[in-house]
Short mmCIF file of C-alpha atoms in Angstrom, two decimals:
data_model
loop_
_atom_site.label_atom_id
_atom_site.label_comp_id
_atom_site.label_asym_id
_atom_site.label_seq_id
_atom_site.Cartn_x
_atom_site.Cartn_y
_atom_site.Cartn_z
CA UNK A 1 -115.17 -31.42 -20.16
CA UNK A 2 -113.40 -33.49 -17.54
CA UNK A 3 -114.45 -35.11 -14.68
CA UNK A 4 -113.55 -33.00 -11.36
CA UNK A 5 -113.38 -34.88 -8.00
CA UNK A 6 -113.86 -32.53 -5.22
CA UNK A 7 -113.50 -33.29 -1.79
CA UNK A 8 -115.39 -31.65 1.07
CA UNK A 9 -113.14 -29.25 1.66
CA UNK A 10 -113.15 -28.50 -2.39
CA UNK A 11 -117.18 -28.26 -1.78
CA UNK A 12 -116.39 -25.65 1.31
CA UNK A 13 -114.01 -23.47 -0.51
CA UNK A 14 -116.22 -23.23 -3.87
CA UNK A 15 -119.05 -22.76 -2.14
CA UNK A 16 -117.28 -19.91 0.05
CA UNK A 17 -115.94 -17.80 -3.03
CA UNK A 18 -119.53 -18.59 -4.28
CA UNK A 19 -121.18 -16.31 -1.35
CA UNK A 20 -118.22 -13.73 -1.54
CA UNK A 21 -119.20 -13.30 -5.12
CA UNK A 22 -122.55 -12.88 -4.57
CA UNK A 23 -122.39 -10.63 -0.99
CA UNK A 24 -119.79 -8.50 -3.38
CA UNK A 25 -122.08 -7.79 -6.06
CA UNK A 26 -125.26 -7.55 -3.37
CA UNK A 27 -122.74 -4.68 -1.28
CA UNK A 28 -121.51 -2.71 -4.37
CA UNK A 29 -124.94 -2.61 -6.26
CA UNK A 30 -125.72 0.56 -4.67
CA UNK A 31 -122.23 2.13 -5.43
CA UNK A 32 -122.12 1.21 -8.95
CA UNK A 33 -122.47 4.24 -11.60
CA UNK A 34 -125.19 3.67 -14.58
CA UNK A 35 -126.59 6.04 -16.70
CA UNK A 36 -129.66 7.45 -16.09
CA UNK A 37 -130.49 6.83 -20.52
CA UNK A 38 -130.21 3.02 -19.87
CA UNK A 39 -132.89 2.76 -16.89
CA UNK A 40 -133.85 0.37 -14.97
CA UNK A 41 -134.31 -2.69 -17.42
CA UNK A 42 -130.64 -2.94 -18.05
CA UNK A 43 -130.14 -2.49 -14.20
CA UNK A 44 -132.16 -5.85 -13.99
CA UNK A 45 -130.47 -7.60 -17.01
CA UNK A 46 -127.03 -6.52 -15.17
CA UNK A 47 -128.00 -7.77 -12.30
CA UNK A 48 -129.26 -10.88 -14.06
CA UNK A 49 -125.59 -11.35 -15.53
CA UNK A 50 -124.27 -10.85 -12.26
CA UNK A 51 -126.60 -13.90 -10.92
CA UNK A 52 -125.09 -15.63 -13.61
CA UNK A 53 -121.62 -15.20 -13.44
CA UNK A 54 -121.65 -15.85 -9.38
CA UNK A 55 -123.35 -19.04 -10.31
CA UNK A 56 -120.55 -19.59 -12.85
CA UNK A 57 -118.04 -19.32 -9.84
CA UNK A 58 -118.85 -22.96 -9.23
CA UNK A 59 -117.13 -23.92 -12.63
CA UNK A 60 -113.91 -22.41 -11.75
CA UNK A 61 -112.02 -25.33 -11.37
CA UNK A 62 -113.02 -27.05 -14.76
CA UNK A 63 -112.02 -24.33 -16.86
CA UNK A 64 -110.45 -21.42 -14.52
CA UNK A 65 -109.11 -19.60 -17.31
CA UNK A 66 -111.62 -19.90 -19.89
CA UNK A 67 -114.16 -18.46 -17.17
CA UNK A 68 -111.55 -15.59 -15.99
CA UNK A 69 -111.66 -14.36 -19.57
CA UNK A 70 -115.61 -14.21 -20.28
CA UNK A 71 -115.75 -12.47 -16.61
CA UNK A 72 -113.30 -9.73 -18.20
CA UNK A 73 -114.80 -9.31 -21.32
CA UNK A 74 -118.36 -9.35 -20.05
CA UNK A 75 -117.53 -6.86 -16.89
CA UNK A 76 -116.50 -4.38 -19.52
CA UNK A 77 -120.26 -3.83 -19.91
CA UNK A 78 -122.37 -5.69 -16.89
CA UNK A 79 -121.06 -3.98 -13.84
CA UNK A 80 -122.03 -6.59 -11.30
CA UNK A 81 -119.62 -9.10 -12.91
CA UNK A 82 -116.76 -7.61 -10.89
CA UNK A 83 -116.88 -10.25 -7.92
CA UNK A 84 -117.12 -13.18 -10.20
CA UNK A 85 -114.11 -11.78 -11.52
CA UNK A 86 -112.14 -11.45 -8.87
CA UNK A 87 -113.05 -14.81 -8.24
CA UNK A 88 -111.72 -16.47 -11.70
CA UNK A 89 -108.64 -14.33 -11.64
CA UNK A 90 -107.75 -15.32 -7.98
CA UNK A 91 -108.08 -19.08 -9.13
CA UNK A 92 -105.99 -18.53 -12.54
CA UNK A 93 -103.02 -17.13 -10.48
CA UNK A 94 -103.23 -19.69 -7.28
CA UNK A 95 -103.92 -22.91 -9.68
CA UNK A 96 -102.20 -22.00 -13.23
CA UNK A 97 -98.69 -21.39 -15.06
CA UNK A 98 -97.47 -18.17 -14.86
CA UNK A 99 -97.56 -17.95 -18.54
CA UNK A 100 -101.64 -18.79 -18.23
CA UNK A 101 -102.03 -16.19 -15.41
CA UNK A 102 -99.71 -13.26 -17.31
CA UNK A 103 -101.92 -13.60 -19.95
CA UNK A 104 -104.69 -13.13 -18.03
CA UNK A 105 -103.09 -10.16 -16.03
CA UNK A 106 -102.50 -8.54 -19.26
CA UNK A 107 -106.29 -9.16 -20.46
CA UNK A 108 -107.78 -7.64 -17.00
CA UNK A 109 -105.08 -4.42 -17.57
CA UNK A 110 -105.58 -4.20 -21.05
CA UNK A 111 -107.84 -0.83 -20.53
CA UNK A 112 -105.76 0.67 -17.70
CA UNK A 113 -104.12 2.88 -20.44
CA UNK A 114 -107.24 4.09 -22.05
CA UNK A 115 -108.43 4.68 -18.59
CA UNK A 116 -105.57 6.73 -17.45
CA UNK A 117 -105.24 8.91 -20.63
CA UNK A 118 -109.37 9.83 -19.99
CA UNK A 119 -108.75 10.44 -16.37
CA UNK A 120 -108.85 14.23 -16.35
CA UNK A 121 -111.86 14.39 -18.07
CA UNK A 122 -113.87 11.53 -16.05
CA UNK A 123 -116.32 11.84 -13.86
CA UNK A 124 -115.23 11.85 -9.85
CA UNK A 125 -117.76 8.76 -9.38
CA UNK A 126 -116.79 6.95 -12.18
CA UNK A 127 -112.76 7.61 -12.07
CA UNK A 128 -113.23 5.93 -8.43
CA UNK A 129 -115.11 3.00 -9.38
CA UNK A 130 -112.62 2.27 -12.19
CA UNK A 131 -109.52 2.83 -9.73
CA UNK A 132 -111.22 0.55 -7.18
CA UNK A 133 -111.97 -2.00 -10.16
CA UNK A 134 -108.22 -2.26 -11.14
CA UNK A 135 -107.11 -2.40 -7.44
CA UNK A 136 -109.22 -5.25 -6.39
CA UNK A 137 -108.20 -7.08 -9.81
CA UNK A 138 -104.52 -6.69 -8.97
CA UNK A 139 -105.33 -7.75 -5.18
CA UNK A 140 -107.00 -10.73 -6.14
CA UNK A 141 -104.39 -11.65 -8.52
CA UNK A 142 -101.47 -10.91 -5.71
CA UNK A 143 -103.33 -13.23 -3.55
CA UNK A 144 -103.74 -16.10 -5.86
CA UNK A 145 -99.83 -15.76 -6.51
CA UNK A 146 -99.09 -15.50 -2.99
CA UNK A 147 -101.13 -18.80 -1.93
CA UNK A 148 -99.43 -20.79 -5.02
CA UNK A 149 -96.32 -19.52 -3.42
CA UNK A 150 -97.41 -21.24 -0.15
CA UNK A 151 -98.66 -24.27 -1.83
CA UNK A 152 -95.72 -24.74 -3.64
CA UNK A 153 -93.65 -23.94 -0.38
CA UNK A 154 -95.77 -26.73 1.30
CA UNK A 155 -95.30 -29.19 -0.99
CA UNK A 156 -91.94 -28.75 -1.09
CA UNK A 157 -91.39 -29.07 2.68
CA UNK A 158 -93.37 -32.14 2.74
CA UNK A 159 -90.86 -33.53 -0.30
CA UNK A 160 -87.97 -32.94 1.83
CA UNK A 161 -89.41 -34.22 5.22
CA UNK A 162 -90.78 -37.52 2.98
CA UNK A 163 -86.96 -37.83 1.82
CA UNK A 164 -85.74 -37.41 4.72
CA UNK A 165 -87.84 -39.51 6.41
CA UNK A 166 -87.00 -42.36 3.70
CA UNK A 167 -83.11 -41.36 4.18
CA UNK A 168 -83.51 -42.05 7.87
CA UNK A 169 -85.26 -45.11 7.37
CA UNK A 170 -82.53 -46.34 4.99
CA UNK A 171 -79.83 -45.15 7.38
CA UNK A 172 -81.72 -47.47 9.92
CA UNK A 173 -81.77 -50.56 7.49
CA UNK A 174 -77.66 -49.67 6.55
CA UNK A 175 -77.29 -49.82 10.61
CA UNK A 176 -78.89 -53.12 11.09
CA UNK A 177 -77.69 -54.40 8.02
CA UNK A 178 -73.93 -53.33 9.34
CA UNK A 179 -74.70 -54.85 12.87
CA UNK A 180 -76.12 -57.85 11.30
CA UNK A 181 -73.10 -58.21 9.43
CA UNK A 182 -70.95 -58.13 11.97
CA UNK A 183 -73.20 -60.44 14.21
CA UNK A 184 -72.21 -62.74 11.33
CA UNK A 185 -68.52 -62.32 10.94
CA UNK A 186 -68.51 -63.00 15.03
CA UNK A 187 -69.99 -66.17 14.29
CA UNK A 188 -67.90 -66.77 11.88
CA UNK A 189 -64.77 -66.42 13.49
CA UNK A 190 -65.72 -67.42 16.99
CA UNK A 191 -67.67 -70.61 16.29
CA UNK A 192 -65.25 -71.72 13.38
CA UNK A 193 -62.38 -71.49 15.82
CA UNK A 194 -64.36 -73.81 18.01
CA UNK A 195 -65.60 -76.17 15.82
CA UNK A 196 -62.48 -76.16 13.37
CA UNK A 197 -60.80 -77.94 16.95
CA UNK A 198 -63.61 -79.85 17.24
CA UNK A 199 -62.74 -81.30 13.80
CA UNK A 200 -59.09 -82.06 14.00
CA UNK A 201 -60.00 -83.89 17.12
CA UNK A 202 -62.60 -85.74 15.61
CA UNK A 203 -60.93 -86.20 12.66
CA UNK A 204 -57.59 -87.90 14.83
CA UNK A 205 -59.64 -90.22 16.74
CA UNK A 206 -61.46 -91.23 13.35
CA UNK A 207 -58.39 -92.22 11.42
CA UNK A 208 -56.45 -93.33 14.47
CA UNK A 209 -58.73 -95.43 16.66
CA UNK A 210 -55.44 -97.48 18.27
CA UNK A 211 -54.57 -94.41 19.69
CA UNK A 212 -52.96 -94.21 23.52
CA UNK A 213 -56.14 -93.89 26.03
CA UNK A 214 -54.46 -91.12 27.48
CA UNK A 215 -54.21 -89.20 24.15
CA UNK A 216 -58.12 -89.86 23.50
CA UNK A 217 -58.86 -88.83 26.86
CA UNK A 218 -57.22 -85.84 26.03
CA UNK A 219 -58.55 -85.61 22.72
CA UNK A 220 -62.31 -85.84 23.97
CA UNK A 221 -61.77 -83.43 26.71
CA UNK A 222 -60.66 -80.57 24.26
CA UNK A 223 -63.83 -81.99 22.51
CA UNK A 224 -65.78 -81.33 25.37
CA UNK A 225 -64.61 -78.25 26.34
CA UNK A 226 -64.70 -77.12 22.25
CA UNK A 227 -68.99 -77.87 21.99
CA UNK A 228 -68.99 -76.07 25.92
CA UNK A 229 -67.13 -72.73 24.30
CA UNK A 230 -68.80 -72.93 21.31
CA UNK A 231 -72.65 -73.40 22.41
CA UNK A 232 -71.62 -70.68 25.34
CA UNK A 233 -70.89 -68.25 22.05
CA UNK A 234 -73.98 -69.30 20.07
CA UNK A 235 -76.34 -68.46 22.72
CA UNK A 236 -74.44 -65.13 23.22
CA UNK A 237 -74.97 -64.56 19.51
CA UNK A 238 -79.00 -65.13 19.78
CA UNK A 239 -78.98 -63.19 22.50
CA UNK A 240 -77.58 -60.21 20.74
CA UNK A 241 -79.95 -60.96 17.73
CA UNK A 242 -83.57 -61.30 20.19
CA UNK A 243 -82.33 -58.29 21.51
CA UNK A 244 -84.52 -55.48 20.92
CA UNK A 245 -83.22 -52.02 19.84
CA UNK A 246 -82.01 -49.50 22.42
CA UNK A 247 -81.26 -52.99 24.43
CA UNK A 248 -77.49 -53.41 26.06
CA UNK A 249 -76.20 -55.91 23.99
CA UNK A 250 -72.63 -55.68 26.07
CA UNK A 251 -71.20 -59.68 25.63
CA UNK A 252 -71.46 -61.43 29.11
CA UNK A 253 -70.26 -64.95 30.78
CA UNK A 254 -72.31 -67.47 31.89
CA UNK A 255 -71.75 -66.41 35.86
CA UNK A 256 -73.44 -62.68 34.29
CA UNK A 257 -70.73 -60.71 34.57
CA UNK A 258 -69.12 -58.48 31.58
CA UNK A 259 -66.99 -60.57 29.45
CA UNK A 260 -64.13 -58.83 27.82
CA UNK A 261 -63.60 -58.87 23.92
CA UNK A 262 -59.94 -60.18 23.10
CA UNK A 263 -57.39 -58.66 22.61
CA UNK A 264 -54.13 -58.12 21.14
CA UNK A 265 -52.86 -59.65 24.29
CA UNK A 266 -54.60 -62.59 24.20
CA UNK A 267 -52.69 -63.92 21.28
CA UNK A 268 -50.76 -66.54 23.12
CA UNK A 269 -53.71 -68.16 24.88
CA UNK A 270 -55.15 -67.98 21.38
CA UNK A 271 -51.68 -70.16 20.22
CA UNK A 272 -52.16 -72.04 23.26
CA UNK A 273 -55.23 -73.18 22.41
CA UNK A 274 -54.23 -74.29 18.68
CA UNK A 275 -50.86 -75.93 20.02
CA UNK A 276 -53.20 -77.93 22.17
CA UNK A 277 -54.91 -79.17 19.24
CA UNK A 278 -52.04 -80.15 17.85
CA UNK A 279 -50.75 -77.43 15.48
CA UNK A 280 -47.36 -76.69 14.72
CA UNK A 281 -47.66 -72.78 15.74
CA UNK A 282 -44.73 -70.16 16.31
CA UNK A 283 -45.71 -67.10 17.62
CA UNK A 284 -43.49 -63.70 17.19
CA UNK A 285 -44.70 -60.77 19.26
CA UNK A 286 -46.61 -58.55 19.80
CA UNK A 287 -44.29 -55.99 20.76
CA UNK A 288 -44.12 -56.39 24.57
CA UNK A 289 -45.63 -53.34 26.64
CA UNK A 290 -47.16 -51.85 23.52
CA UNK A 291 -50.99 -51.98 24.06
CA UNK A 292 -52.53 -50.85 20.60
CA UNK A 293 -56.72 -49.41 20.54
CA UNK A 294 -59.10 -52.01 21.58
CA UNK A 295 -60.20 -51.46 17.90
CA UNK A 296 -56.98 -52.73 16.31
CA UNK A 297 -56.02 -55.50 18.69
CA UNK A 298 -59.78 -57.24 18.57
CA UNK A 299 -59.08 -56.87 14.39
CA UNK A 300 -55.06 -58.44 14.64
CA UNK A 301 -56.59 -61.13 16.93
CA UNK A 302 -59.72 -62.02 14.83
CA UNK A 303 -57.20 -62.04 11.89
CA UNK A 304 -55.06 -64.48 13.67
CA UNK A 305 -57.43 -66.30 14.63
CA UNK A 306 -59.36 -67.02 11.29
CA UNK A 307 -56.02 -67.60 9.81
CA UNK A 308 -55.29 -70.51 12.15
CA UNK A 309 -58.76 -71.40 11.67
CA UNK A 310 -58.15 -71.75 7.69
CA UNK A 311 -54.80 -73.63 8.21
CA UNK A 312 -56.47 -76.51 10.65
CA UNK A 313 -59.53 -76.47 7.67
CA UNK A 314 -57.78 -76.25 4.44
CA UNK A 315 -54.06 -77.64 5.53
CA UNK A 316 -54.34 -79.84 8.21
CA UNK A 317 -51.66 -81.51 9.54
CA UNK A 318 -49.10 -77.69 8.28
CA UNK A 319 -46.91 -75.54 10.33
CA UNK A 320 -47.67 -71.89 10.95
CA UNK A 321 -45.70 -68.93 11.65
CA UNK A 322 -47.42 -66.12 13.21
CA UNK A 323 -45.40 -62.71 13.26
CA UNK A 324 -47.02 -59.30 14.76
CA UNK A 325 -44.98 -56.40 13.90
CA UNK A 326 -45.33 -52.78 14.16
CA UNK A 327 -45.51 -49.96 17.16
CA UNK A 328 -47.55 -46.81 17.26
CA UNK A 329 -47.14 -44.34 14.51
CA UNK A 330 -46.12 -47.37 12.35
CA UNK A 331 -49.20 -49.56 12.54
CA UNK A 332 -49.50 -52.84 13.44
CA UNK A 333 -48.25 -55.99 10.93
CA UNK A 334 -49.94 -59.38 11.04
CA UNK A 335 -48.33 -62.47 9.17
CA UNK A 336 -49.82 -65.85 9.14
CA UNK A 337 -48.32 -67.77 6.87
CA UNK A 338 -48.70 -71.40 6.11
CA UNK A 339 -46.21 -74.29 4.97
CA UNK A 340 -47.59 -77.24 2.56
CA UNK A 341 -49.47 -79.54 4.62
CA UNK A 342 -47.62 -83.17 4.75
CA UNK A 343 -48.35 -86.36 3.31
CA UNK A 344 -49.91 -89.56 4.75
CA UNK A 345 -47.99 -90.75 7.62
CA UNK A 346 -48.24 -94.55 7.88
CA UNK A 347 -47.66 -95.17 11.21
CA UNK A 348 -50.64 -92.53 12.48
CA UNK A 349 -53.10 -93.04 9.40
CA UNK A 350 -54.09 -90.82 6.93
CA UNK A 351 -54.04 -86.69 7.35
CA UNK A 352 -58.02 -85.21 7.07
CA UNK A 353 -58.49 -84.10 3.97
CA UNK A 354 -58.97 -79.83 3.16
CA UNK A 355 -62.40 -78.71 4.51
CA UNK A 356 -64.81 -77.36 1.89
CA UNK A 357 -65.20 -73.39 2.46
CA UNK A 358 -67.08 -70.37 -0.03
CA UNK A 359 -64.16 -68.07 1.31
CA UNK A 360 -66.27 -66.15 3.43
CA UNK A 361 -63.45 -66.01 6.13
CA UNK A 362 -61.26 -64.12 4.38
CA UNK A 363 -64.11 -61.77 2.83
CA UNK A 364 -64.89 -60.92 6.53
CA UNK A 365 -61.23 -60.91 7.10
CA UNK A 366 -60.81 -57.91 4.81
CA UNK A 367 -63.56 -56.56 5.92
CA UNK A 368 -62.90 -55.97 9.20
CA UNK A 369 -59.47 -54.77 8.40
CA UNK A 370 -61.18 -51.90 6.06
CA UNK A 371 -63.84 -50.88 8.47
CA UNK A 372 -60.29 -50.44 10.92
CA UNK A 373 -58.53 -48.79 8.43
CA UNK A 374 -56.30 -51.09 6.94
CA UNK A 375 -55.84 -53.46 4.78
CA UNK A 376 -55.42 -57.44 3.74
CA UNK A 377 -54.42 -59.56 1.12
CA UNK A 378 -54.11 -62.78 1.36
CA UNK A 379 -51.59 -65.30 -1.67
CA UNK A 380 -50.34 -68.37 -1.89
CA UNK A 381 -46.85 -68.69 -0.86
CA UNK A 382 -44.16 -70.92 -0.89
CA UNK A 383 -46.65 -73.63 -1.43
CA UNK A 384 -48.46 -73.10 1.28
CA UNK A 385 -50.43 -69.51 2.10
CA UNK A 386 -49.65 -66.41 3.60
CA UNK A 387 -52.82 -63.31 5.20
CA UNK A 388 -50.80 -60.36 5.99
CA UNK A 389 -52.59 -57.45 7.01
CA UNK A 390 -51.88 -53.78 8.51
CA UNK A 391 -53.51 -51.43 11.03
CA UNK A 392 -53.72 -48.37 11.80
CA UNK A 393 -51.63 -47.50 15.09
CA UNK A 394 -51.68 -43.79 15.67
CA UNK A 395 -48.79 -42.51 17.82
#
């Protein structure tokens, strides 16, 4: 026989059903028909059984159906049995299949037939003690089926608040992760736009040391201002990460007020900034007076501006066309596309040579065109390399 662990509750409940056994059989003992013939020694060895099968209530959760059925069988003949009975039915229909708890059913009804077809000719007393019998059977059998019901109902709302507790939890992690990630692609563009400049200045004033002063003047001032911009972006980037949650995590400048996210607008300064450098950069648009969703023109100018990025890193020293199409209702168009960086020129040294990169830009570069709803590719072209990508631009 197994090994039942039973907590205190368990303890409680048995020990409850225990007592309503035994008050049942100590209530109805007067009620109960005998015959007069069998007299009072089989009153004692029925009441004896009865003991015995209240006692037996205690087993009922080792071997609930094994115990309804001796209950059954022996209350055919020892009359007190009827509460232990109850007892082992009740636990077969809260705690077993239904195919278990049918079967008992059917056992514990097995005589209603017989009992009906004898019913005219049966006592008063006894035909009432039978009818009671079968209807406290039945009710203890409804009740066991109802409380499985409930138990099963329980469990079942617990299953669906545990997944949906896990589901929120992983909708939680997908939110940070997607926050994280674009913590990272802000970094990426942001502080490879700096530093990229940083580089081709470097770079210049490595390979060209006879240089004018004036040009390395201006060359270390761009430096300067470069490592200024790009430290001022790394500590807004901590910030946002040592933020806790719920916390405004709005960008700011250093004098604390709100600092705008760029724009399609800002393309130019953007250009500026790259000409200044040294790039060979045409710029063609945007359309003039058409102001797309802050969405789309932070996604056309982080394009841009990891494009130009790539070009300084991969081809320095190569001119780039930048083209912004488009209007709303058609979308927006960005081309950047690249020619073959030049040779060695001897009178100003050597060109740096490509940058190593994993192609992470352009992963984030896609992206962030996807989560705006468009799309990027980005080929080699004419020797050199073209990202084209379009947006969304609802009329």
């Amino acid at each position: 026989m197994r090994r039942i662990h039973r907590t205190r509750r368990d303890w409680a409940a048995d020990l409850a059903l225990f007592l309503f056994a035994a008050c049942f059989a100590a209530v109805s003992s007067q009620s109960i028909p005998v015959a007069e013939s069998l007299g009072p020694g089989w009153r004692a060895a029925d009441q004896v059984a009865g003991g015995l099968g209240c006692a037996a209530v205690l087993l009922r959760r080792r071997a609930p159906v094994q115990l309804a059925v001796v209950l059954l069988l022996a209350g055919s003949v020892a009359h007190y049995l009827t509460g232990p009975a109850m007892v082992a039915v009740f636990t077969v229909a809260a705690t077993r299949p239904w195919k278990a708890t049918a079967w008992v059913a059917a056992l514990a009804f097995g005589p209603l037939p017989l009992f009906l077809w004898q019913l005219p000719d049966m006592p008063e007393e006894r035909a009432g003690s039978a009818v009671t019998y079968f209807a406290l059977i039945a009710g203890a059998i409804g009740w066991g089926l109802f409380r499985r019901s409930r138990q099963q109902l329980i469990a079942s709302l617990r299953e669906r608040a545990e997944l949906a507790e896990a589901d929120a939890e992983s909708r939680a992690e997908r939110a940070r992760m997607e926050a994280r990630e674009e913590i990272a692609r802000e970094m990426h563009d942001v502080l490879g736009h700096r530093l990229s400049l940083l580089s081709v200045h470097a770079g210049a004033l490595e390979f060209n040391p006879g240089a004018p002063r004036a040009e390395i003047e201006r060359a270390a001032g761009v430096m300067r201002e470069s490592a200024h911009l790009a430290l001022h972006d790394l500590r807004e980037v901590i910030g946002v990460l040592r933020a806790g949650p719920g916390t405004d995590t709005g960008t700011r400048s250093a004098e604390g007020g709100e600092r705008p996210q760029p724009e399609l607008v800002d393309l130019p300064r953007l250009v500026a900034e790259a000409r200044a450098a040294g790039g060979r950069i045409e710029l063609a648009g945007p359309p003039e007076g058409a102001v797309p969703p802050p969405l789309v023109g932070r996604t056309a100018y982080r394009i841009v501006q990891e494009a130009l990025t790539n070009v300084r890193k991969h081809a320095p020293g190569a001119a780039a066309d930048v083209r912004v199409t488009g209007g709303p209702g058609d979308g927006l168009t960005v081309e950047v596309r690249n020619t073959r960086p030049p040779g060695p020129d001897p009178a100003r040294g050597p060109v740096p040579g490509p940058a190593e990169g994993g192609g992470q830009g352009l992963i984030g570069l896609a992206e962030r065109a996807r989560l705006a709803g468009g799309e990027l590719t980005a080929l080699p072209a004419g020797g050199g390399f073209e990202v084209r990508a379009w947006l969304p631009w609802q009329g």
